[in-house]
Short mmCIF file of C-alpha atoms in Angstrom, two decimals:
data_model
loop_
_atom_site.label_atom_id
_atom_site.label_comp_id
_atom_site.label_asym_id
_atom_site.label_seq_id
_atom_site.Cartn_x
_atom_site.Cartn_y
_atom_site.Cartn_z
CA UNK Y 1 -3.01 11.81 -17.12
CA UNK Y 2 -0.28 11.11 -14.57
CA UNK Y 3 3.29 9.84 -14.88
CA UNK Y 4 3.43 6.18 -13.84
CA UNK Y 5 6.02 4.75 -11.47
CA UNK Y 6 6.11 0.96 -11.82
CA UNK Y 7 7.43 -0.61 -8.61
CA UNK Y 8 8.72 -4.07 -7.80
CA UNK Y 9 7.92 -6.04 -4.63
CA UNK Y 10 5.86 -3.17 -3.23
CA UNK Y 11 2.23 -2.12 -3.02
CA UNK Y 12 1.51 1.41 -1.84
CA UNK Y 13 -1.70 2.12 0.07
CA UNK Y 14 -3.46 5.43 0.74
CA UNK Y 15 -1.96 7.29 3.74
CA UNK Y 16 1.16 5.12 3.57
CA UNK Y 17 4.45 7.02 3.73
CA UNK Y 18 7.51 5.26 2.36
CA UNK Y 19 10.85 5.85 0.70
CA UNK Y 20 11.86 4.50 -2.71
CA UNK Y 21 15.12 4.42 -4.64
CA UNK Y 22 14.43 5.15 -8.30
CA UNK Y 23 17.00 4.12 -10.89
CA UNK Y 24 15.35 2.88 -14.09
CA UNK Y 25 15.33 5.39 -16.91
CA UNK Y 26 11.56 5.40 -17.33
CA UNK Y 27 11.08 5.77 -13.56
CA UNK Y 28 13.52 8.67 -13.38
CA UNK Y 29 11.68 10.33 -16.26
CA UNK Y 30 8.36 9.90 -14.45
CA UNK Y 31 9.67 11.41 -11.21
CA UNK Y 32 11.29 14.36 -12.99
CA UNK Y 33 8.08 15.04 -14.92
CA UNK Y 34 6.17 14.92 -11.64
CA UNK Y 35 8.50 17.44 -10.01
CA UNK Y 36 8.02 19.83 -12.91
CA UNK Y 37 4.26 19.69 -12.43
CA UNK Y 38 2.21 19.31 -9.25
CA UNK Y 39 4.15 16.55 -7.52
CA UNK Y 40 1.56 13.79 -8.06
CA UNK Y 41 2.53 10.36 -9.36
CA UNK Y 42 0.66 7.13 -10.06
CA UNK Y 43 2.38 4.18 -8.39
CA UNK Y 44 1.51 0.74 -9.76
CA UNK Y 45 2.94 -2.62 -8.74
CA UNK Y 46 4.48 -4.96 -11.30
CA UNK Y 47 3.11 -8.48 -11.58
CA UNK Y 48 6.63 -9.88 -11.97
CA UNK Y 49 9.64 -8.21 -10.39
CA UNK Y 50 12.12 -9.43 -13.02
CA UNK Y 51 10.55 -7.41 -15.87
CA UNK Y 52 12.92 -4.53 -16.52
CA UNK Y 53 10.79 -2.50 -18.96
CA UNK Y 54 7.15 -3.19 -18.07
CA UNK Y 55 4.27 -2.77 -20.49
CA UNK Y 56 0.57 -2.49 -19.65
CA UNK Y 57 0.11 -6.27 -19.23
CA UNK Y 58 2.98 -6.36 -16.72
CA UNK Y 59 1.21 -4.03 -14.29
CA UNK Y 60 -1.78 -4.46 -12.00
CA UNK Y 61 -4.89 -2.47 -12.89
CA UNK Y 62 -5.33 -0.77 -9.51
CA UNK Y 63 -2.71 1.60 -8.16
CA UNK Y 64 -2.31 4.57 -5.83
CA UNK Y 65 -1.91 8.25 -6.54
CA UNK Y 66 0.90 9.56 -4.33
CA UNK Y 67 2.40 12.92 -3.47
CA UNK Y 68 6.17 13.19 -3.78
CA UNK Y 69 7.25 14.81 -0.49
CA UNK Y 70 11.05 14.77 -0.76
CA UNK Y 71 13.71 13.98 -3.35
CA UNK Y 72 17.37 13.22 -2.71
CA UNK Y 73 19.97 12.77 -5.43
CA UNK Y 74 22.15 9.71 -4.82
CA UNK Y 75 25.30 8.57 -6.64
CA UNK Y 76 25.07 6.95 -10.09
CA UNK Y 77 21.95 8.90 -11.04
CA UNK Y 78 19.63 7.28 -8.49
CA UNK Y 79 16.88 9.36 -6.87
CA UNK Y 80 15.61 8.60 -3.38
CA UNK Y 81 12.05 9.83 -3.02
CA UNK Y 82 9.67 10.03 -0.08
CA UNK Y 83 6.05 9.51 -1.10
CA UNK Y 84 2.70 9.63 0.65
CA UNK Y 85 -0.26 7.62 -0.63
CA UNK Y 86 -3.34 9.75 -1.39
CA UNK Y 87 -6.03 7.55 -2.96
CA UNK Y 88 -6.46 4.23 -4.76
CA UNK Y 89 -7.44 4.46 -8.43
CA UNK Y 90 -8.07 2.26 -11.42
CA UNK Y 91 -5.28 2.48 -13.97
CA UNK Y 92 -6.62 3.70 -17.31
CA UNK Y 93 -5.05 3.19 -20.72
CA UNK Y 94 -1.26 3.25 -20.48
CA UNK Y 95 0.86 5.02 -23.05
CA UNK Y 96 4.60 5.46 -23.39
CA UNK Y 97 5.74 8.98 -24.18
CA UNK Y 98 8.92 10.99 -23.55
CA UNK Y 99 10.62 7.88 -22.20
CA UNK Y 100 8.03 7.15 -19.50
CA UNK Y 101 4.64 5.56 -18.92
CA UNK Y 102 1.57 7.71 -18.34
CA UNK Y 103 -2.00 6.71 -17.52
CA UNK Y 104 -5.36 8.14 -16.64
CA UNK Y 105 -6.19 7.78 -12.95
CA UNK Y 106 -9.80 6.61 -13.03
CA UNK Y 107 -12.15 6.79 -10.04
CA UNK Y 108 -12.15 3.79 -7.72
CA UNK Y 109 -15.63 3.42 -6.27
CA UNK Y 110 -15.26 2.11 -2.75
CA UNK Y 111 -18.29 0.43 -1.19
CA UNK Y 112 -18.68 1.05 2.53
CA UNK Y 113 -21.55 -1.15 3.62
CA UNK Y 114 -21.74 0.57 7.02
CA UNK Y 115 -22.99 -2.49 8.88
CA UNK Y 116 -22.70 -3.36 12.55
CA UNK Y 117 -20.40 -6.24 11.59
CA UNK Y 118 -17.95 -3.82 9.97
CA UNK Y 119 -17.82 -1.82 13.19
CA UNK Y 120 -17.30 -5.03 15.16
CA UNK Y 121 -14.45 -6.04 12.87
CA UNK Y 122 -12.93 -2.54 13.04
CA UNK Y 123 -12.75 -2.66 16.82
CA UNK Y 124 -11.46 -6.22 16.87
CA UNK Y 125 -8.76 -5.57 14.26
CA UNK Y 126 -7.54 -2.47 16.11
CA UNK Y 127 -7.38 -4.39 19.39
CA UNK Y 128 -5.61 -7.39 17.92
CA UNK Y 129 -3.13 -5.31 15.94
CA UNK Y 130 -2.32 -3.28 19.05
CA UNK Y 131 -1.62 -6.51 20.94
CA UNK Y 132 0.59 -7.80 18.12
CA UNK Y 133 2.54 -4.53 17.95
CA UNK Y 134 3.32 -4.86 21.66
CA UNK Y 135 4.66 -8.38 21.12
CA UNK Y 136 6.56 -8.02 17.84
CA UNK Y 137 8.80 -5.18 16.71
CA UNK Y 138 6.98 -4.00 13.59
CA UNK Y 139 8.99 -0.81 13.16
CA UNK Y 140 5.98 1.43 13.82
CA UNK Y 141 6.56 4.73 15.60
CA UNK Y 142 4.57 5.28 18.78
CA UNK Y 143 2.69 8.26 17.32
CA UNK Y 144 1.70 6.29 14.22
CA UNK Y 145 0.44 3.39 16.34
CA UNK Y 146 -1.48 5.74 18.62
CA UNK Y 147 -3.14 7.35 15.60
CA UNK Y 148 -4.05 3.91 14.26
CA UNK Y 149 -5.67 2.92 17.56
CA UNK Y 150 -7.99 5.93 17.17
CA UNK Y 151 -8.92 5.34 13.51
CA UNK Y 152 -12.65 5.37 12.90
CA UNK Y 153 -12.55 4.64 9.17
CA UNK Y 154 -12.70 0.84 8.69
CA UNK Y 155 -11.13 1.07 5.23
CA UNK Y 156 -8.11 2.91 6.63
CA UNK Y 157 -7.85 0.32 9.41
CA UNK Y 158 -7.65 -2.49 6.84
CA UNK Y 159 -5.10 -0.57 4.75
CA UNK Y 160 -2.87 0.10 7.77
CA UNK Y 161 -2.85 -3.59 8.69
CA UNK Y 162 -2.08 -4.59 5.09
CA UNK Y 163 0.81 -2.12 5.04
CA UNK Y 164 2.48 -3.47 8.18
CA UNK Y 165 1.91 -7.22 8.08
CA UNK Y 166 4.42 -9.42 6.26
CA UNK Y 167 2.46 -10.25 3.11
CA UNK Y 168 3.21 -11.18 -0.48
CA UNK Y 169 2.77 -8.57 -3.19
CA UNK Y 170 -0.22 -10.54 -4.52
CA UNK Y 171 -1.91 -10.53 -1.11
CA UNK Y 172 -1.37 -6.80 -0.66
CA UNK Y 173 -2.56 -6.09 -4.19
CA UNK Y 174 -5.77 -8.06 -3.59
CA UNK Y 175 -6.51 -5.84 -0.60
CA UNK Y 176 -5.70 -2.69 -2.54
CA UNK Y 177 -8.04 -3.74 -5.35
CA UNK Y 178 -10.93 -4.78 -3.08
CA UNK Y 179 -13.74 -2.23 -3.37
CA UNK Y 180 -15.86 -3.67 -0.54
CA UNK Y 181 -14.75 -2.28 2.82
CA UNK Y 182 -16.40 -5.24 4.53
CA UNK Y 183 -14.46 -7.81 2.50
CA UNK Y 184 -11.21 -5.84 2.82
CA UNK Y 185 -11.54 -5.61 6.60
CA UNK Y 186 -12.61 -9.26 6.84
CA UNK Y 187 -9.50 -10.35 4.91
CA UNK Y 188 -7.23 -8.06 6.94
CA UNK Y 189 -8.63 -9.64 10.10
CA UNK Y 190 -8.04 -13.14 8.75
CA UNK Y 191 -4.42 -12.30 7.91
CA UNK Y 192 -3.97 -10.70 11.32
CA UNK Y 193 -5.31 -13.79 13.09
CA UNK Y 194 -2.85 -15.95 11.14
CA UNK Y 195 0.04 -13.65 12.11
CA UNK Y 196 -1.00 -13.79 15.77
CA UNK Y 197 -1.12 -17.58 15.64
CA UNK Y 198 2.33 -17.81 14.03
CA UNK Y 199 3.77 -15.40 16.60
CA UNK Y 200 2.33 -17.44 19.46
CA UNK Y 201 3.81 -20.68 18.05
CA UNK Y 202 7.22 -19.05 17.58
CA UNK Y 203 7.18 -17.88 21.18
CA UNK Y 204 6.31 -21.38 22.38
CA UNK Y 205 9.16 -22.87 20.36
CA UNK Y 206 11.62 -20.40 21.84
CA UNK Y 207 10.69 -21.08 25.46
#
């Protein structure tokens, strides 16, 4: 079982690196327990951000195991942590113990259909995202973008796009929970096409 960190307005994907400020008592307890053990934490998004003390029904049933890379103590008892996504998992039975939530991280069986269409989508999504990143400041470092442009894993390509496009929590969570690599990449491409269209219209309005 792993300590659970329930997060609001955020979905963490595998290979994603991000910082979080942790202030709720149960979240602080989860992080401290993690630091005393092997540094692994189960991050799960809340269905509603206004729930202060979430129970099992308040959380999505697919989350991400992360590695806590850095911890910084801030004023008023807040911890700032740097985490790196490792793998998506299904969230097993949740229990509350020692002031925090814990859950079993159950295997998530990804289905990589390995078809020619997936490869076609992979190449197209990489090309289109590269074009968009040259047009819009997406806050992506050059090295990270260069690594993305060389990605051969279609699932990772879809996850990278989902991480960096402006999406709702529900939309991101749907992509996290999608086992089919084909459907995940297809949806990421659809969202990317929409973003390209919106960007083009904004540019036309501003000229």
